[in-house]
Amino acid sequence: MTEAPLQAAQPSRPYVLLCGLAMGAADVVPGVSGGSMAFILGIYATLLEAISGFDLELLNLLGQGSWAAAAARVRLGFLLPLLAGVAASVLLLVRPITWLYEDHPVFLFAFFFGLIVGSIVLIARQAHWGASGLVAMAIGAAAALVFVTRVPVTMPHDPFTVFWSGAVAIMAMILPGISGSFLLLILGQYQHVMEAVKGLDLPTLLPFALGCVVGLLSFVRLLRWLLQRWHGQTVALLVGVMAGSLWKIWPFRTVLDSATNAKGKLVVLRDALAAPPDAGALVVALLLGALGVALVVGLEWLQQRVGVAEMGG
């Protein structure tokens, strides 16, 4: 067992806002995790600590009128700019990213393939690579492959289904390497939720947001405990998950089965990996992938410049 206490970072508010923008952009795309961005940018420990502060002790502080202590418990000065960045990014990018996802998926996923590869290399440096770490990585990779090769299902869009879909998806969003957006795709809720965001459809967004809150508060304590008790092995597990998820990010695919949804849009039910159609497509994909890797390297450089230290590395 490798014990490593979480070391919460102390980033500046402009930097946290930038982190929120990066996390929001990542979470819009199926297959990409906002948790990966938080990890790379060095705020993951602080994020988990802030979320863990929403507990009975917080309610006690609020009941006593201890507003400053309550704000400190949840790191309000950190959460507010982070959430502002996430919200702004989602609202600004949901249209262009969903457009790219629907009309130019090769370009989008080539870029994010490089982003994930770069993330794996950086995050793997904090993993434990003994026998237990290798086993954890193998388990993570196998679980991710099973997850990303599941066929998207058709489910209703009633408030209860949207609620628990949000609860499950937010657990994935907080994990480096696991995409909450792709989980929504698996559950048949991605297009519905994205349309709700674009149209500010409150009857859909409110139960989804409530589900996210419930899922996040219930899951983050388990994750934080695992990182405190078995930091290296947990990171190795997450690296495996990220590596396994690359199957879904591979930009060149062939559709095996599809259907048309209620809005007349084509939905891919089953696909498979394919080779690049020509040399030009391969060159473009490689350039975009290299751009993704360069962005990750640049983000880490920025993290080091601002002096943010990630947890227990």
Coordinates of C-alpha atoms in Angstrom, one line a residue:
M1 CA 0.0 0.0 0.0
T2 CA 1.3 3.4 -0.9
E3 CA 0.1 6.2 1.2
A4 CA 0.4 9.8 -0.1
P5 CA -1.6 12.6 1.4
L6 CA -3.4 14.9 -0.9
Q7 CA -1.6 18.2 -1.2
A8 CA -4.0 20.9 -2.2
A9 CA -2.7 23.5 -4.5
Q10 CA -3.1 27.2 -4.1
P11 CA -3.6 28.5 -7.6
S12 CA -4.6 32.1 -8.5
R13 CA -8.1 32.9 -9.5
P14 CA -7.3 33.8 -13.1
Y15 CA -5.5 30.5 -13.4
V16 CA -8.5 28.6 -11.9
L17 CA -10.8 30.4 -14.4
L18 CA -8.5 29.2 -17.2
C19 CA -8.7 25.7 -15.8
G20 CA -12.5 25.9 -15.7
L21 CA -12.5 26.9 -19.4
A22 CA -10.3 23.9 -20.3
M23 CA -12.4 21.5 -18.2
G24 CA -15.7 22.7 -19.7
A25 CA -14.3 22.4 -23.3
A26 CA -13.2 18.8 -22.5
D27 CA -16.5 17.7 -20.9
V28 CA -18.5 18.7 -24.0
V29 CA -16.8 16.1 -26.1
P30 CA -17.7 12.4 -25.8
G31 CA -14.5 10.5 -25.0
V32 CA -12.6 13.4 -23.3
S33 CA -12.6 14.0 -19.5
G34 CA -12.6 17.3 -17.7
G35 CA -11.0 15.4 -14.8
S36 CA -7.9 14.8 -17.1
M37 CA -7.7 18.6 -17.6
A38 CA -7.9 19.2 -13.8
F39 CA -5.2 16.6 -13.2
I40 CA -2.8 18.0 -15.9
L41 CA -3.4 21.6 -14.7
G42 CA -2.5 20.7 -11.1
I43 CA -5.9 21.5 -9.4
Y44 CA -7.3 18.0 -9.0
A45 CA -6.5 17.7 -5.3
T46 CA -7.9 21.1 -4.6
L47 CA -11.1 20.2 -6.5
L48 CA -11.6 17.0 -4.6
E49 CA -11.0 18.7 -1.3
A50 CA -13.5 21.5 -2.2
I51 CA -16.2 19.1 -3.2
S52 CA -15.6 17.0 -0.1
G53 CA -16.3 20.1 2.0
F54 CA -20.0 19.8 1.2
D55 CA -21.1 17.7 4.2
L56 CA -22.9 17.9 7.5
E57 CA -20.2 20.0 9.1
L58 CA -20.8 22.6 6.4
L59 CA -24.5 22.6 7.3
N60 CA -23.5 23.1 10.9
L61 CA -21.3 26.0 10.1
L62 CA -24.1 27.6 8.0
G63 CA -26.6 27.1 10.8
Q64 CA -24.2 28.9 13.2
G65 CA -23.9 31.8 10.8
S66 CA -20.1 31.1 10.4
W67 CA -20.1 32.2 6.8
A68 CA -16.3 32.7 6.5
A69 CA -15.6 29.2 7.9
A70 CA -18.2 27.7 5.6
A71 CA -16.7 29.4 2.6
A72 CA -13.2 28.2 3.6
R73 CA -14.4 24.6 4.1
V74 CA -15.6 24.4 0.4
R75 CA -12.8 26.6 -0.9
L76 CA -15.4 29.1 -2.3
G77 CA -12.7 31.3 -3.7
F78 CA -11.5 28.4 -5.8
L79 CA -14.9 26.9 -6.8
L80 CA -16.5 30.1 -8.0
P81 CA -14.0 31.0 -10.7
L82 CA -13.7 27.3 -11.6
L83 CA -17.4 26.9 -12.1
A84 CA -17.6 30.2 -13.9
G85 CA -15.0 29.0 -16.4
V86 CA -16.7 25.6 -16.9
A87 CA -20.1 27.3 -17.5
A88 CA -18.7 29.9 -19.8
S89 CA -16.8 27.3 -21.8
V90 CA -19.8 25.0 -22.2
L91 CA -22.1 27.8 -23.3
L92 CA -19.5 29.2 -25.7
L93 CA -18.3 25.9 -27.2
V94 CA -21.3 23.6 -27.1
R95 CA -22.4 24.7 -30.6
P96 CA -19.0 24.6 -32.4
I97 CA -17.9 21.4 -30.7
T98 CA -21.1 19.6 -31.3
W99 CA -21.0 20.8 -34.9
L100 CA -17.4 19.4 -35.3
Y101 CA -18.5 16.2 -33.6
E102 CA -21.4 15.8 -36.0
D103 CA -19.8 17.1 -39.3
H104 CA -16.0 16.8 -38.9
P105 CA -15.4 14.1 -36.3
V106 CA -12.1 13.1 -37.8
F107 CA -10.6 16.5 -37.1
L108 CA -12.0 16.7 -33.6
F109 CA -11.0 13.3 -32.5
A110 CA -7.5 13.4 -34.0
F111 CA -6.9 16.5 -31.9
F112 CA -8.3 14.9 -28.8
F113 CA -6.4 11.6 -29.4
G114 CA -3.2 13.6 -29.2
L115 CA -4.5 15.3 -26.1
I116 CA -5.2 12.0 -24.4
V117 CA -1.9 10.5 -25.4
G118 CA -0.1 13.5 -24.0
S119 CA -2.2 13.3 -20.8
I120 CA -1.3 9.6 -20.3
V121 CA 2.4 10.4 -20.5
L122 CA 2.2 13.2 -18.0
I123 CA -0.1 11.5 -15.5
A124 CA 1.7 8.2 -15.7
R125 CA 4.7 9.8 -14.0
Q126 CA 2.7 9.9 -10.8
A127 CA 1.6 6.2 -10.9
H128 CA 3.1 3.3 -9.1
W129 CA 4.7 0.9 -11.6
G130 CA 5.3 -2.1 -9.4
A131 CA 3.2 -5.3 -9.7
S132 CA 0.1 -3.8 -8.0
G133 CA 0.3 -0.7 -10.3
L134 CA 0.6 -2.8 -13.4
V135 CA -2.4 -5.0 -12.3
A136 CA -4.4 -1.8 -11.6
M137 CA -3.5 -0.4 -15.0
A138 CA -4.6 -3.6 -16.7
I139 CA -7.9 -3.6 -14.9
G140 CA -8.5 0.0 -15.8
A141 CA -7.7 -0.6 -19.5
A142 CA -9.9 -3.6 -19.7
A143 CA -12.8 -1.8 -17.9
A144 CA -12.5 1.2 -20.3
L145 CA -12.5 -1.1 -23.3
V146 CA -15.7 -2.8 -22.2
F147 CA -17.2 0.6 -21.4
V148 CA -16.4 2.4 -24.7
T149 CA -17.4 -0.6 -26.9
R150 CA -20.9 -0.7 -25.4
V151 CA -23.7 0.0 -27.9
P152 CA -25.5 3.3 -27.1
V153 CA -29.0 2.5 -25.8
T154 CA -32.3 4.3 -26.4
M155 CA -33.8 5.6 -23.2
P156 CA -36.6 8.0 -22.3
H157 CA -35.9 11.6 -21.5
D158 CA -38.2 11.9 -18.5
P159 CA -36.9 14.0 -15.4
F160 CA -36.1 10.9 -13.3
T161 CA -34.0 9.3 -16.1
V162 CA -32.3 12.6 -16.8
F163 CA -31.6 12.9 -13.1
W164 CA -29.8 9.6 -12.6
S165 CA -28.1 9.9 -15.9
G166 CA -26.6 13.2 -14.6
A167 CA -25.6 11.5 -11.4
V168 CA -23.7 8.7 -13.2
A169 CA -22.2 11.0 -15.9
I170 CA -20.7 13.4 -13.3
M171 CA -18.9 10.5 -11.6
A172 CA -17.2 9.8 -15.0
M173 CA -16.5 13.5 -15.6
I174 CA -14.5 13.9 -12.4
L175 CA -12.3 10.9 -13.2
P176 CA -9.3 11.5 -15.4
G177 CA -9.7 9.5 -18.6
I178 CA -13.4 8.7 -18.3
S179 CA -15.8 10.8 -20.3
G180 CA -19.1 11.8 -18.8
S181 CA -20.3 12.9 -22.2
F182 CA -19.6 9.5 -23.7
L183 CA -21.5 7.9 -20.9
L184 CA -24.4 10.2 -21.7
L185 CA -24.1 8.9 -25.3
I186 CA -24.2 5.3 -24.0
L187 CA -27.3 6.1 -22.0
G188 CA -28.9 7.8 -25.0
Q189 CA -29.0 11.2 -23.3
Y190 CA -26.1 13.1 -25.0
Q191 CA -28.0 14.8 -27.8
H192 CA -30.9 15.5 -25.5
V193 CA -28.7 17.2 -22.9
M194 CA -26.7 19.1 -25.5
E195 CA -29.8 20.5 -27.1
A196 CA -31.1 21.5 -23.7
V197 CA -27.9 23.4 -23.0
K198 CA -28.1 25.2 -26.4
G199 CA -31.7 26.1 -25.8
L200 CA -31.4 26.6 -22.0
D201 CA -34.2 24.1 -21.5
L202 CA -34.7 24.3 -17.7
P203 CA -37.1 21.3 -17.4
T204 CA -34.2 19.2 -18.6
L205 CA -31.3 21.1 -17.1
L206 CA -32.6 21.3 -13.6
P207 CA -33.0 17.5 -13.0
F208 CA -29.7 16.9 -14.8
A209 CA -27.9 19.4 -12.6
L210 CA -29.5 18.0 -9.4
G211 CA -28.3 14.5 -10.4
C212 CA -24.8 15.9 -11.0
V213 CA -24.7 17.4 -7.5
V214 CA -26.0 14.2 -5.9
G215 CA -23.6 11.9 -7.8
L216 CA -20.6 14.2 -7.3
L217 CA -21.0 14.5 -3.5
S218 CA -21.5 10.8 -3.1
F219 CA -18.6 9.7 -5.2
V220 CA -15.8 12.2 -4.6
R221 CA -15.2 11.0 -1.0
L222 CA -14.5 7.5 -2.2
L223 CA -12.1 8.7 -4.9
R224 CA -10.3 11.0 -2.4
W225 CA -10.0 8.1 0.1
L226 CA -8.5 5.9 -2.6
L227 CA -6.0 8.5 -3.6
Q228 CA -5.0 9.1 0.0
R229 CA -4.5 5.4 0.7
W230 CA -3.3 4.0 -2.6
H231 CA -2.2 7.0 -4.6
G232 CA 0.2 5.4 -7.0
Q233 CA -2.1 2.4 -7.7
T234 CA -5.2 4.6 -8.2
V235 CA -3.3 6.8 -10.6
A236 CA -2.1 3.6 -12.5
L237 CA -5.8 2.5 -12.7
L238 CA -6.7 5.9 -14.1
V239 CA -3.9 5.7 -16.6
G240 CA -5.2 2.3 -17.7
V241 CA -8.7 3.8 -18.1
M242 CA -7.3 6.6 -20.3
A243 CA -5.4 4.1 -22.4
G244 CA -8.4 2.0 -22.9
S245 CA -10.5 4.9 -23.8
L246 CA -8.3 5.7 -26.8
W247 CA -10.2 3.1 -28.7
K248 CA -13.2 5.4 -28.8
I249 CA -11.0 8.5 -29.7
W250 CA -9.3 6.9 -32.7
P251 CA -10.4 9.4 -35.5
F252 CA -10.9 6.9 -38.4
R253 CA -13.9 4.7 -38.0
T254 CA -16.4 2.7 -40.1
V255 CA -20.1 2.6 -39.2
L256 CA -21.4 -0.9 -38.7
D257 CA -24.9 0.0 -37.5
S258 CA -26.9 3.2 -37.3
A259 CA -30.4 4.5 -36.7
T260 CA -32.4 7.8 -37.1
N261 CA -33.6 9.4 -33.9
A262 CA -36.9 11.2 -33.3
K263 CA -35.4 14.4 -34.5
G264 CA -34.3 12.9 -37.8
K265 CA -30.6 12.8 -36.9
L266 CA -28.4 9.8 -37.7
V267 CA -27.2 8.0 -34.5
V268 CA -24.3 5.6 -34.7
L269 CA -25.1 2.4 -32.8
R270 CA -22.0 0.4 -33.6
D271 CA -18.7 1.2 -35.3
A272 CA -15.2 -0.2 -35.7
L273 CA -11.7 1.1 -36.1
A274 CA -10.6 1.9 -39.7
A275 CA -7.4 2.9 -41.5
P276 CA -7.0 6.4 -42.8
P277 CA -8.7 6.7 -46.2
D278 CA -5.6 8.4 -47.8
A279 CA -2.2 9.9 -47.0
G280 CA -3.6 13.4 -46.8
A281 CA -6.1 12.4 -44.1
L282 CA -3.3 10.7 -42.2
V283 CA -1.1 13.8 -42.4
V284 CA -3.9 16.1 -41.1
A285 CA -4.7 13.7 -38.3
L286 CA -1.0 13.5 -37.3
L287 CA -0.7 17.2 -37.3
L288 CA -3.9 17.7 -35.2
G289 CA -2.7 14.9 -32.8
A290 CA 0.6 16.6 -32.4
L291 CA -1.2 19.8 -31.7
G292 CA -3.1 18.0 -28.9
V293 CA 0.1 16.7 -27.4
A294 CA 1.7 20.2 -27.7
L295 CA -1.3 21.7 -25.9
V296 CA -0.9 19.3 -23.0
V297 CA 2.8 20.0 -22.7
G298 CA 2.0 23.7 -22.8
L299 CA -0.6 23.3 -20.0
E300 CA 2.0 21.5 -17.9
W301 CA 4.5 24.3 -18.5
L302 CA 1.9 26.8 -17.5
Q303 CA 1.2 24.8 -14.3
Q304 CA 4.9 24.9 -13.4
R305 CA 5.1 28.6 -14.2
V306 CA 2.3 29.4 -11.8
G307 CA 3.7 27.1 -9.1
V308 CA 0.8 24.7 -8.8
A309 CA 1.8 21.4 -7.3
E310 CA -0.4 18.3 -7.9
M311 CA -1.2 15.8 -5.2
G312 CA 1.3 13.6 -3.6
G313 CA 3.4 12.9 -6.7

